[in-house]
Short mmCIF file of C-alpha atoms and ligand atoms in Angstrom, two decimals:
data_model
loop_
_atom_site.label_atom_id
_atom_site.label_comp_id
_atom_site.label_asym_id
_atom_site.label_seq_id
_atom_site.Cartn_x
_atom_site.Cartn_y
_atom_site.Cartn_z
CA UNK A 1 47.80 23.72 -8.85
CA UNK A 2 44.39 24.10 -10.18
CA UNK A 3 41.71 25.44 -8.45
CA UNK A 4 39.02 23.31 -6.98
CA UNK A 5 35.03 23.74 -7.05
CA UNK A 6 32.63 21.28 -5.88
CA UNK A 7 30.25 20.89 -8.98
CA UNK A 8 26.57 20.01 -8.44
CA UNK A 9 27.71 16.84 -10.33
CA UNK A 10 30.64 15.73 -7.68
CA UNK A 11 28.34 16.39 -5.01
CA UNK A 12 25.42 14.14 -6.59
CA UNK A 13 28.33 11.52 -7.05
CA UNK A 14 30.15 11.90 -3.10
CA UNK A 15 26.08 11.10 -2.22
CA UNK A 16 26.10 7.79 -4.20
CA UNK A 17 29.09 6.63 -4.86
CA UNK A 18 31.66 4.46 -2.43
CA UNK A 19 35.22 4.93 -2.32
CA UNK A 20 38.31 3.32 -0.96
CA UNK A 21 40.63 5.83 0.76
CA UNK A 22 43.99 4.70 0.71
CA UNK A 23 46.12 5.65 4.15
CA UNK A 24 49.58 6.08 3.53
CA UNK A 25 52.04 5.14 6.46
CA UNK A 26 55.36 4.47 7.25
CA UNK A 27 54.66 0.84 8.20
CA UNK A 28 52.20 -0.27 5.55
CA UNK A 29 48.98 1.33 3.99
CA UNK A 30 45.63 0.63 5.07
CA UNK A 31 42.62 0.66 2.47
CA UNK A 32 39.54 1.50 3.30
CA UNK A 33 35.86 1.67 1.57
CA UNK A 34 33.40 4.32 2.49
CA UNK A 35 30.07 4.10 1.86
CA UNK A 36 29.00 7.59 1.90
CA UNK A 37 31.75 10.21 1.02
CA UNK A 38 29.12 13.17 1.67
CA UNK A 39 28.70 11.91 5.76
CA UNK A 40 32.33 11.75 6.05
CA UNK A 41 33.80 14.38 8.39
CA UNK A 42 37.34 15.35 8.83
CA UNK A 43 37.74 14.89 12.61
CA UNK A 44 35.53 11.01 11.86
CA UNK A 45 38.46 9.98 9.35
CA UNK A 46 41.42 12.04 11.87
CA UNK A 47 40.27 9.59 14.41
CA UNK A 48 40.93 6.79 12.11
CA UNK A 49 43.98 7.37 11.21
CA UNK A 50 45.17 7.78 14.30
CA UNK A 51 44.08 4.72 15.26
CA UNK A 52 46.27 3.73 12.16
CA UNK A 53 49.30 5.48 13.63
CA UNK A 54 48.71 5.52 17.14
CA UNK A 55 52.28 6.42 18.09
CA UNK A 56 51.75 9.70 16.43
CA UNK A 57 50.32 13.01 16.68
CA UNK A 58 48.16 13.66 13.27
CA UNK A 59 46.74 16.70 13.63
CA UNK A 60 46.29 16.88 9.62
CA UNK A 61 46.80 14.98 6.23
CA UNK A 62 47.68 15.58 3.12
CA UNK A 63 46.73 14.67 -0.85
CA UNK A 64 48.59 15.16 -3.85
CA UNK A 65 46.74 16.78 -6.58
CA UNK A 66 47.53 16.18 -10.07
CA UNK A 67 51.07 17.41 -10.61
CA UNK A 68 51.81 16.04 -7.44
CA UNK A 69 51.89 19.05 -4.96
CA UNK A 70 50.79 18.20 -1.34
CA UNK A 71 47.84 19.68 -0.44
CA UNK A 72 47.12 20.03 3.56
CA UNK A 73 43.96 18.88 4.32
CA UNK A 74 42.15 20.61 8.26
CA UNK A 75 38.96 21.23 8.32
CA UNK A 76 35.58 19.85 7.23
CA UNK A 77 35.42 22.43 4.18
CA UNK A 78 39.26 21.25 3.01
CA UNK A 79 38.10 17.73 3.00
CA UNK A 80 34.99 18.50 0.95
CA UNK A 81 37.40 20.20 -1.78
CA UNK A 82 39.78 17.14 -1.29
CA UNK A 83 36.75 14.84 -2.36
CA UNK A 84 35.87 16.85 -5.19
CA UNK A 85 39.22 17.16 -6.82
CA UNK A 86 39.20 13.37 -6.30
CA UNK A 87 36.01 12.71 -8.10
CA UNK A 88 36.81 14.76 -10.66
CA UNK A 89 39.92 12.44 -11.46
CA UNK A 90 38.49 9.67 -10.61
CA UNK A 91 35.79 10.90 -13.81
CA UNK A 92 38.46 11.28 -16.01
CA UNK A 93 40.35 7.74 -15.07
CA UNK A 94 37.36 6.41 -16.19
CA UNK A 95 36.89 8.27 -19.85
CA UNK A 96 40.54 7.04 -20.47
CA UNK A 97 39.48 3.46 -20.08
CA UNK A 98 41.28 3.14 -16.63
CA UNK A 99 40.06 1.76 -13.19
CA UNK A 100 40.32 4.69 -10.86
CA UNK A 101 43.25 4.94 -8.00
CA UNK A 102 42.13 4.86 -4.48
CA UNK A 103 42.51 8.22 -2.67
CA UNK A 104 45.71 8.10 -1.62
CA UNK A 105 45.99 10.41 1.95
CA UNK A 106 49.75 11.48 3.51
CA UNK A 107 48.98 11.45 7.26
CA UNK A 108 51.00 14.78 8.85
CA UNK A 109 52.47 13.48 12.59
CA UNK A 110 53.33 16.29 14.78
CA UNK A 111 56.24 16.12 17.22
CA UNK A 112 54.44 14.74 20.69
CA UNK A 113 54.18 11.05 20.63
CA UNK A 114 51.78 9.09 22.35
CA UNK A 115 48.51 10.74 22.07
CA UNK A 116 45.43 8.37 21.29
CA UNK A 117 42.01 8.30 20.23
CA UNK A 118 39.81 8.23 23.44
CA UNK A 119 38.45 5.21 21.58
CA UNK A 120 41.39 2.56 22.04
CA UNK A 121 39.90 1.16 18.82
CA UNK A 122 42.83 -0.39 16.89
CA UNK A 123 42.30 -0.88 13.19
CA UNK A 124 44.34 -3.70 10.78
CA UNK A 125 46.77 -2.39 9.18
CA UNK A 126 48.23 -4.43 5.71
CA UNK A 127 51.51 -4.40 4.61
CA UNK A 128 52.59 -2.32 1.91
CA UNK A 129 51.87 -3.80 -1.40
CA UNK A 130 54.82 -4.47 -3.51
CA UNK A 131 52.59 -3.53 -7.20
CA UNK A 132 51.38 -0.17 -5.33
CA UNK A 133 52.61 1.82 -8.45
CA UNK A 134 50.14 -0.36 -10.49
CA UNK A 135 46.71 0.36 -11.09
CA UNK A 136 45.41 -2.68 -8.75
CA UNK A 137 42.29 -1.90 -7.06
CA UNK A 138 40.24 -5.15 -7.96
CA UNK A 139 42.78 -7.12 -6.59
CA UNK A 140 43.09 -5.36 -3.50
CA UNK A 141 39.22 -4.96 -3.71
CA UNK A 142 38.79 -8.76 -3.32
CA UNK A 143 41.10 -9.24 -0.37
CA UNK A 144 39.93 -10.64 3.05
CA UNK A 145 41.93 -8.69 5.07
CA UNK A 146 41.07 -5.40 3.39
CA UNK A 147 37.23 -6.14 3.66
CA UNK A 148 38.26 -6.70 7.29
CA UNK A 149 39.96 -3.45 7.71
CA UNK A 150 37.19 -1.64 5.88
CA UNK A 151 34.81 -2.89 8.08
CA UNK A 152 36.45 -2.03 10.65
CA UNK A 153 37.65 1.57 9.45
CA UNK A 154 33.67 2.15 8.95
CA UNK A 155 32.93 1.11 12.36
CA UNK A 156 34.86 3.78 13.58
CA UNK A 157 33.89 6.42 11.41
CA UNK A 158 30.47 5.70 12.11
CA UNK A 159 30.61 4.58 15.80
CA UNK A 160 33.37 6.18 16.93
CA UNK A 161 32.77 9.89 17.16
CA UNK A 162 29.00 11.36 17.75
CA UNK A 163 29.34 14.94 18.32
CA UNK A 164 26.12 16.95 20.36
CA UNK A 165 25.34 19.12 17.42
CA UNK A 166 24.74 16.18 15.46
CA UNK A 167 21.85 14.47 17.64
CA UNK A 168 18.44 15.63 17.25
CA UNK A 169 16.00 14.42 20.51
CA UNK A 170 13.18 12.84 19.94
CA UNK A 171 10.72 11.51 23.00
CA UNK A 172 12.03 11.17 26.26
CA UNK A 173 12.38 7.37 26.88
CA UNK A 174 12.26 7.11 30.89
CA UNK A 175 13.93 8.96 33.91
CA UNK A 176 15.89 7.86 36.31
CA UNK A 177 17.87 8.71 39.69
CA UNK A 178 20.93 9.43 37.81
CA UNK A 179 19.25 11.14 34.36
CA UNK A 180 16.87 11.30 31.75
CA UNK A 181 16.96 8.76 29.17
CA UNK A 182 16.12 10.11 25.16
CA UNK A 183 15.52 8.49 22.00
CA UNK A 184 17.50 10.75 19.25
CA UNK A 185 18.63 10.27 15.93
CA UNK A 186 22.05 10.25 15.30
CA UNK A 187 22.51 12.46 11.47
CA UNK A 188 25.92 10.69 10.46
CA UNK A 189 25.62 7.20 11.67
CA UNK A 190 22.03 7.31 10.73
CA UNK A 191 20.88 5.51 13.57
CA UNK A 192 18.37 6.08 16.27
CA UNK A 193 20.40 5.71 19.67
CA UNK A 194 19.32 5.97 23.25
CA UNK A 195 21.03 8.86 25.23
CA UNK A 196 21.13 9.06 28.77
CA UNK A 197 21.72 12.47 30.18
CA UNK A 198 23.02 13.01 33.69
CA UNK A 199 23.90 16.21 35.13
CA UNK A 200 27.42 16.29 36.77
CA UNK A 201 28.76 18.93 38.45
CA UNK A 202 32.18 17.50 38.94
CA UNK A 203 35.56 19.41 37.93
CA UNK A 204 37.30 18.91 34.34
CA UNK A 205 39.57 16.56 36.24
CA UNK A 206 36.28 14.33 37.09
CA UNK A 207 35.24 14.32 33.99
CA UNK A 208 38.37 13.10 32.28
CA UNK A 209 38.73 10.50 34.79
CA UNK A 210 35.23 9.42 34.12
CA UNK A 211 35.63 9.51 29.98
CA UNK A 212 38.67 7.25 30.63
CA UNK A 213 36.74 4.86 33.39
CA UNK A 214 34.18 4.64 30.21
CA UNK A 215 36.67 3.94 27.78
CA UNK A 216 36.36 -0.21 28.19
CA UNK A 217 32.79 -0.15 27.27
CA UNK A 218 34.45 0.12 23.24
CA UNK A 219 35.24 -3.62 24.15
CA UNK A 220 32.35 -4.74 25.12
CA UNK A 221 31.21 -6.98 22.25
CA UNK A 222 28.49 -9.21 23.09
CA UNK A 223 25.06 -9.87 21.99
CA UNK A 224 23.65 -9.36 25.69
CA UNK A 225 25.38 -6.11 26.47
CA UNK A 226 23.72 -3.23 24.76
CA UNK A 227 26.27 -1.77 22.60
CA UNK A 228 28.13 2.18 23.38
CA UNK A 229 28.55 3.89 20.89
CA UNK A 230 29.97 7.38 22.36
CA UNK A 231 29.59 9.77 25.67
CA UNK A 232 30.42 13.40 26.18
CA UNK A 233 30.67 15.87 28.48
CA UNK A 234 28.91 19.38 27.43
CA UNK A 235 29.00 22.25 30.25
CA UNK A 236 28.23 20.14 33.33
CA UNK A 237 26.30 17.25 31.74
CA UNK A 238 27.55 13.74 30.58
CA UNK A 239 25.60 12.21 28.12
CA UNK A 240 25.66 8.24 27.43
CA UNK A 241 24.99 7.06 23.47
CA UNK A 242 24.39 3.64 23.51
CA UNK A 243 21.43 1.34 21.22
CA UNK A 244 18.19 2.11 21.45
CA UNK A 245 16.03 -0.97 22.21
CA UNK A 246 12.17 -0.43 20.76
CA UNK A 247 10.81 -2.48 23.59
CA UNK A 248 12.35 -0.98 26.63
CA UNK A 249 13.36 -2.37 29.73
CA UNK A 250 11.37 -5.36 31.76
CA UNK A 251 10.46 -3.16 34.65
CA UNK A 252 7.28 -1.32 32.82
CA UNK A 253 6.04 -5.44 31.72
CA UNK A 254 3.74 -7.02 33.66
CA UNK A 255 4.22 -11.11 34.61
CA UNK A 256 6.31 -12.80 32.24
CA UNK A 257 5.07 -16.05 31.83
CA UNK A 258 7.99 -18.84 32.52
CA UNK A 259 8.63 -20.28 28.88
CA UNK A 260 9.29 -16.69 27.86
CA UNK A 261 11.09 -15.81 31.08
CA UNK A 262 13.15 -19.31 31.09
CA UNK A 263 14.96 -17.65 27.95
CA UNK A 264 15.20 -14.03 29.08
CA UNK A 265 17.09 -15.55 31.98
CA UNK A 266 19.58 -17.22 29.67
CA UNK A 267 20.16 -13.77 27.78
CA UNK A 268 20.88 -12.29 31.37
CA UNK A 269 23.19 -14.96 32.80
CA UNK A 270 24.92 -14.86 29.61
CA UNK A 271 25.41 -11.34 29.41
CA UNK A 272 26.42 -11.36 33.62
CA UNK A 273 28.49 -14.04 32.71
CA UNK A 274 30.41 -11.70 29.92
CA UNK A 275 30.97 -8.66 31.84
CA UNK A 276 32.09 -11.24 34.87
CA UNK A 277 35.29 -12.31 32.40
CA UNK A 278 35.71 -8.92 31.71
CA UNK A 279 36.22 -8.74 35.87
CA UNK A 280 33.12 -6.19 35.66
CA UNK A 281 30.88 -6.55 38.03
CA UNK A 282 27.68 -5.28 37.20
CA UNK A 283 26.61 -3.82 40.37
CA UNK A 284 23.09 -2.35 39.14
CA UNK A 285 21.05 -5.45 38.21
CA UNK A 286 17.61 -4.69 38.24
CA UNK A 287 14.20 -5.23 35.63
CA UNK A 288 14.65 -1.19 35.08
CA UNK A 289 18.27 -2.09 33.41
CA UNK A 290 17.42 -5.14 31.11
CA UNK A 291 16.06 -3.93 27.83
CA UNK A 292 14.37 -6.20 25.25
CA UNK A 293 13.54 -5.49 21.27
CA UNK A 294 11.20 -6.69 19.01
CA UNK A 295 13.47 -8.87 17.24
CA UNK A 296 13.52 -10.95 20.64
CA UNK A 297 16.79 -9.88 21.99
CA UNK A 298 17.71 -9.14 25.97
CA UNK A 299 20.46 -7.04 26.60
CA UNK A 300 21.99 -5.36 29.67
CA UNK A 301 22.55 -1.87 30.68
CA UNK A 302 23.76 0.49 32.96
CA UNK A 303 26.54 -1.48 34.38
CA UNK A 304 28.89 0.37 36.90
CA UNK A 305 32.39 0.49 34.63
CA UNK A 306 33.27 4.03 36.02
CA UNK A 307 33.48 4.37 39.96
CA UNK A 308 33.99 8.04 39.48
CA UNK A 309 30.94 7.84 37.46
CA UNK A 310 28.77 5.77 40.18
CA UNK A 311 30.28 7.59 43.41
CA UNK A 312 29.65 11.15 41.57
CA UNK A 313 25.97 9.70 41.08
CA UNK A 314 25.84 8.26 44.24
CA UNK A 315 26.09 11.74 45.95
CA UNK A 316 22.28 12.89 44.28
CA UNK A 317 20.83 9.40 44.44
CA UNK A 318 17.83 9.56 46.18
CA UNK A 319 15.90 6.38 47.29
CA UNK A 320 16.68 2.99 47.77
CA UNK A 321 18.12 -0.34 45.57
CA UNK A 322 16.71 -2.69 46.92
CA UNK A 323 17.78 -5.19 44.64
CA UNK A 324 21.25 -4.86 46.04
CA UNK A 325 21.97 -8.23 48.32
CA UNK A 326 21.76 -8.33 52.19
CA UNK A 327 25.64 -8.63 51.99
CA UNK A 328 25.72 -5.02 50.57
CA UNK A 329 23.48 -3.54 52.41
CA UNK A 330 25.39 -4.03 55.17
CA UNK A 331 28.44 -2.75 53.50
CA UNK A 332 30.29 -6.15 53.53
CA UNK A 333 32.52 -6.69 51.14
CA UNK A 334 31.11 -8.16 47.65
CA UNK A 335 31.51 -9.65 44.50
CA UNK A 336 30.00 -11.46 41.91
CA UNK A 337 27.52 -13.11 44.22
CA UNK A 338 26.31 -9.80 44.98
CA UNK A 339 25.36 -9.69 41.04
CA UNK A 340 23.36 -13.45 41.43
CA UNK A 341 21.17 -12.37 44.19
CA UNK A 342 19.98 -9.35 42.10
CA UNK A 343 19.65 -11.50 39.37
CA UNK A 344 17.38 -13.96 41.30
CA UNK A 345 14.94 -11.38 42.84
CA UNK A 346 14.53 -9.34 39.65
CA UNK A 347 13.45 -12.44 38.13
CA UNK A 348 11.33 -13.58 41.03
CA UNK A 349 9.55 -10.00 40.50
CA UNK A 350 9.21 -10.63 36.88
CA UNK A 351 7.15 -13.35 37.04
CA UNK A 352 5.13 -12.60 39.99
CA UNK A 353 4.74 -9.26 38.19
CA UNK A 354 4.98 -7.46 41.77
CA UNK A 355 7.98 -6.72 43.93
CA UNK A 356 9.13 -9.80 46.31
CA UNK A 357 9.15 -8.04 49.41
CA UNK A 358 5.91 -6.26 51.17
CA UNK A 359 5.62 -2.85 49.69
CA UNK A 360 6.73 -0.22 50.65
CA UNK A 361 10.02 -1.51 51.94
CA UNK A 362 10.57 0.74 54.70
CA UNK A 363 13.61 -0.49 55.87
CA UNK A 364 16.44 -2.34 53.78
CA UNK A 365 17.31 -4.00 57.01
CA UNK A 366 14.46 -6.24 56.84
CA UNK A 367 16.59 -8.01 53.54
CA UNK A 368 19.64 -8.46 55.75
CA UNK A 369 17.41 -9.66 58.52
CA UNK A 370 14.20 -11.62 57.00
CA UNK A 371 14.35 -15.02 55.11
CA UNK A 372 14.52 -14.36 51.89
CA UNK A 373 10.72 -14.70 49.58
CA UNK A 374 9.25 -17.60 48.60
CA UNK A 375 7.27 -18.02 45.74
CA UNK A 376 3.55 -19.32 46.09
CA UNK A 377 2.97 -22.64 45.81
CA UNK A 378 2.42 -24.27 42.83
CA UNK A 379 2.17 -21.05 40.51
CA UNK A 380 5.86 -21.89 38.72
CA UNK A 381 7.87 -24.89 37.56
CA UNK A 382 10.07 -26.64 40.65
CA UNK A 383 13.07 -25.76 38.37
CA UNK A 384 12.49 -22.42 38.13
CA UNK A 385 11.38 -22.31 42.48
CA UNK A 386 14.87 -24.17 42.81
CA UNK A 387 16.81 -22.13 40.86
CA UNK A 388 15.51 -18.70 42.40
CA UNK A 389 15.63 -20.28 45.84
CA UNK A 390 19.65 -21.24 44.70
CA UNK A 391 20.01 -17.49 43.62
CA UNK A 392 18.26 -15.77 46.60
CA UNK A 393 20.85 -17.85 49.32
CA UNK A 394 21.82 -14.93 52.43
CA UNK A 395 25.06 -16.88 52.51
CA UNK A 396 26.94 -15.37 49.02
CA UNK A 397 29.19 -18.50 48.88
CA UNK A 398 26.05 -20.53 48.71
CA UNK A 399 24.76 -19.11 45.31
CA UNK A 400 25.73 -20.54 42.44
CA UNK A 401 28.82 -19.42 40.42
CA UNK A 402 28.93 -18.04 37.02
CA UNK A 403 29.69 -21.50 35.18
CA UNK A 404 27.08 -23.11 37.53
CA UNK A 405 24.58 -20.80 36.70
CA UNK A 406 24.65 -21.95 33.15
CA UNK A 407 24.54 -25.54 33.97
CA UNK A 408 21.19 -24.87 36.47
CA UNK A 409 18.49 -27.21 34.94
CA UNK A 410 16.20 -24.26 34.39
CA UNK A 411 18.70 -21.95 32.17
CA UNK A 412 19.63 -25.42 30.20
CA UNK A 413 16.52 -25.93 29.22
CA UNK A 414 15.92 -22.67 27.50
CA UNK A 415 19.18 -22.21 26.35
CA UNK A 416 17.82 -22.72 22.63
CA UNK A 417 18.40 -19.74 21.15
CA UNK A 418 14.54 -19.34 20.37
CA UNK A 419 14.56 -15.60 20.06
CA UNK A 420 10.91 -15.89 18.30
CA UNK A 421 9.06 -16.78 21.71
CA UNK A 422 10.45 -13.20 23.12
CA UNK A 423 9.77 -11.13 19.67
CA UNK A 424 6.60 -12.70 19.69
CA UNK A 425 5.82 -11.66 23.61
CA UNK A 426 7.29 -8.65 23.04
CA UNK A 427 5.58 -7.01 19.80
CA UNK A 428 2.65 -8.59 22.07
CA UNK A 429 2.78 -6.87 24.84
CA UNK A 430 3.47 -3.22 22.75
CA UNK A 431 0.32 -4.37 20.48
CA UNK A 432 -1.47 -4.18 23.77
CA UNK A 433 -0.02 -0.96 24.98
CA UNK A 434 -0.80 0.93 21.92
CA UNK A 435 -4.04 -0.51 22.22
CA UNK A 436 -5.08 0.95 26.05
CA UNK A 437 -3.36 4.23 24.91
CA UNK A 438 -5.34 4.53 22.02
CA UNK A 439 -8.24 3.91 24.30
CA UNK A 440 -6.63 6.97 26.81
CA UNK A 441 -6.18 4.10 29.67
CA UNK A 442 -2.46 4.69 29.94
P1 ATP B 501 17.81 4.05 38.07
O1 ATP B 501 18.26 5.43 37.70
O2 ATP B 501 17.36 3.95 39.47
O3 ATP B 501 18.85 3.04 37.73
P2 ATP B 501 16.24 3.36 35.71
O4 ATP B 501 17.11 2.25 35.25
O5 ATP B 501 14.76 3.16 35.52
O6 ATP B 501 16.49 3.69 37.23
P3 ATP B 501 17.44 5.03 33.71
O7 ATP B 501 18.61 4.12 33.59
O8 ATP B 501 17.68 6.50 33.70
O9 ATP B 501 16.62 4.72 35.02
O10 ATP B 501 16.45 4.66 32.52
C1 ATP B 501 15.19 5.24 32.41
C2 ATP B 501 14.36 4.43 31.43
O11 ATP B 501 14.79 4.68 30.10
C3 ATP B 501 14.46 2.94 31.61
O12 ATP B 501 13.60 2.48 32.59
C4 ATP B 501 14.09 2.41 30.23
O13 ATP B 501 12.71 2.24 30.14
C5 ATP B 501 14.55 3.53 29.30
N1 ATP B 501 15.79 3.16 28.60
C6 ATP B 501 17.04 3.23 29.11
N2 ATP B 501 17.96 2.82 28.19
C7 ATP B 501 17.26 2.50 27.07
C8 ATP B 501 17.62 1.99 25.77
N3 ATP B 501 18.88 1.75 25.44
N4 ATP B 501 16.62 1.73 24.88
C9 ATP B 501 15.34 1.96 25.21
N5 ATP B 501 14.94 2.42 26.42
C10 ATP B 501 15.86 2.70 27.34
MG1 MG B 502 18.82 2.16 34.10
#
């Protein structure tokens, strides 16, 4: 077995240079192209084959070097060696005229069964190919399925695994009753993510309970949900890594006029409508919790997946929600209807650009007691009045359902998929911002 050295050369190569890491298991291989050797960690590509094998323990894999001894492979530093032996071969494939091998990795399954990745991420796995003696990497190269996997594999390795030391903080976004919200920059996934940091101070029991609650928010794949990418617990505080969204959320905009509402509200119904078939409720539905971008996009946060998450919250929360429907408040049971009313007064407030209800709101009560708001007349479209007014009902049976919600005349007609007239409002309305601070107004 030679000894290995990472050369300045292998190192200049692992920083340009993709490769396809070939996972060997007893059910099929899975290859695998990765962009950036250099970012790759060993616990990032553990995770991913382990969502390979995920009726094993691997705790470690293995490489064969050139004679074919197995060589174990544990820690960051053995992976970088593993890498360089494999560039250097992968060098001299190509002075002999051949087409270099994928690196082929031996996963090593302990004893236990049954442990899984936190992430429940499941990754394609392609049967073993008959030719795998052969030299066939363009074939294999140019193959749907791999592409699939590869994508896939990436995802995880980039997505799947943020670890604290490798965030650095940059401005703090917003705070708050549960935490303080941060845009950071995530080093390996080279992306800038929103983290939301909430001290806990729950036992380890909590805490797993609450990592497991989170666990669905992996599945959450829609264009109106703002995508998770990780959360941890360090010493007594969780933090949240989801997308950042350069435009931040409605609350801190002032009236939104209706065309540019109109399709907001179609992002939001849609997104309610996807957590709804995921039988989530949102329970938090509020301006302060529906962030917008520059490219025109509406997504929605901060929905209550974990109950150990929300009740361990709910025992610092200070203040009041009241977005949260009469039926609530008075500690009826609730359901989705609960999620329409919030909808329809957070819109309502959005283009009034004030709060429905007389300020301060002293007493929630006066929700469960008082009419609900009407809108002044003839400041907004009779669609829009109707469809608020359908929203706002005190009786929750009387508001529309999620497929009727959809069909209302006033989401139909901006259901166009114009994202341009919310870019355009947006990158507006931050134009104008930067402006009065400039100015020292804000
Ligand atoms: P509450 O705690 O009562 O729900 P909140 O929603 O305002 O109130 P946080 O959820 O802590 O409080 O968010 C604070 C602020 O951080 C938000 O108002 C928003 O402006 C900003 N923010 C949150 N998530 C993101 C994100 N993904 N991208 C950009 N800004 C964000
Ligand atoms: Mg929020």
């Amino acid at each position: 077995m030679r000894i290995l050295d990472l050369t300045l050369a292998n190192i200049r190569a692992m920083d340009t240079e993709a490769i396809v890491i070939r996972i060997i298991t007893p059910s099929g291989d899975m290859d695998s192209a990765v962009d950036s050797p250099a970012l790759l960690n060993f616990n990032d590509l553990l995770v991913a084959i382990r969502d390979v094998m995920p009726e094993a323990t691997v705790t470690a894999f293995e490489y064969e070097d050139e004679v074919g001894d197995r060589i174990t492979v544990r820690s960051d530093e053995e992976l970088k060696a593993m890498l360089s032996y494999y560039f250097n071969t992968m060098n001299e494939q190509r002075i002999n005229g051949l087409l270099p091998d994928p690196l082929q990795i031996f996963p090593r399954a302990g004893k236990t069964p049954g442990i899984r990745n936190i992430h429940g991420l499941k990754v394609n796995t392609r049967p073993n190919p008959a030719n795998d003696c052969t030299h066939s990497i363009p074939d294999s190269m140019t193959n749907n399925s791999l592409k699939k996997s590869s994508a896939e594999l990436k995802r995880i390795l980039t997505n799947g695994q943020i670890n604290a030391q490798d965030i650095h903080y940059q401005e703090q976004l917003g705070h708050g009753n549960g935490g303080t919200v941060y845009k950071a920059y995530h080093l390996q996934g080279k992306r800038v993510l929103a983290v939301k940091v909430i001290p806990l101070d729950i036992t380890v029991e909590l805490q797993k309970q609450i990592m497991s609650e989170l666990e669905i928010l992996y599945k959450c794949d829609s264009p109106y949900i703002i995508t998770f990418f990780s959360a941890f617990f360090v010493e007594n505080r969780i933090s949240i890594c989801t997308e950042f969204m350069d435009g931040g959320s409605l609350d801190v905009y002032k009236r939104i006029p209706e065309h540019v509402l109109g399709r907001i509200a179609v992002a939001v119904v849609k997104g309610l409508t996807y957590l709804w078939s995921l039988k989530i409720l949102h329970r938090d539905v509020k301006p302060s919790n529906m962030l917008v971008n520059t490219r025109g996009q509406v997504k929605l946060c901060d929905f209550g997946v974990s109950t150990q998450l929300v009740n361990s919250i709910a025992k610092t929360y200070v203040g009041t929600n009241a977005y949260m429907a009469p039926e609530r408040i008075s500690g009826e049971q609730y359901g989705i209807h609960a999620d329409v009313w919030s909808l329809g007064i957070s819109l309502m407030e959005l283009a009034l650009g004030m709060f429905p209800y007389p300020q301060p709101l002293q007493l929630l009560q006066c929700i469960v007691d008082e009419d609900p708001p009407v809108f002044p007349v003839g400041q907004f479209s009779e669609k829009f009045v109707n469809f608020i007014t359908q929203c706002m009902r005190r009786q929750p049976k009387e508001r529309p359902a999620p497929n009727n919600l959809m069909d209302h005349s006033f989401i139909a007609q901006f259901n166009d998929g114009n994202a341009e007239v919310v870019s355009m409002w947006v990158c507006r309305c931050l134009e104008e911002r930067r402006a009065l601070q400039a100015q020292g107004h804000v």
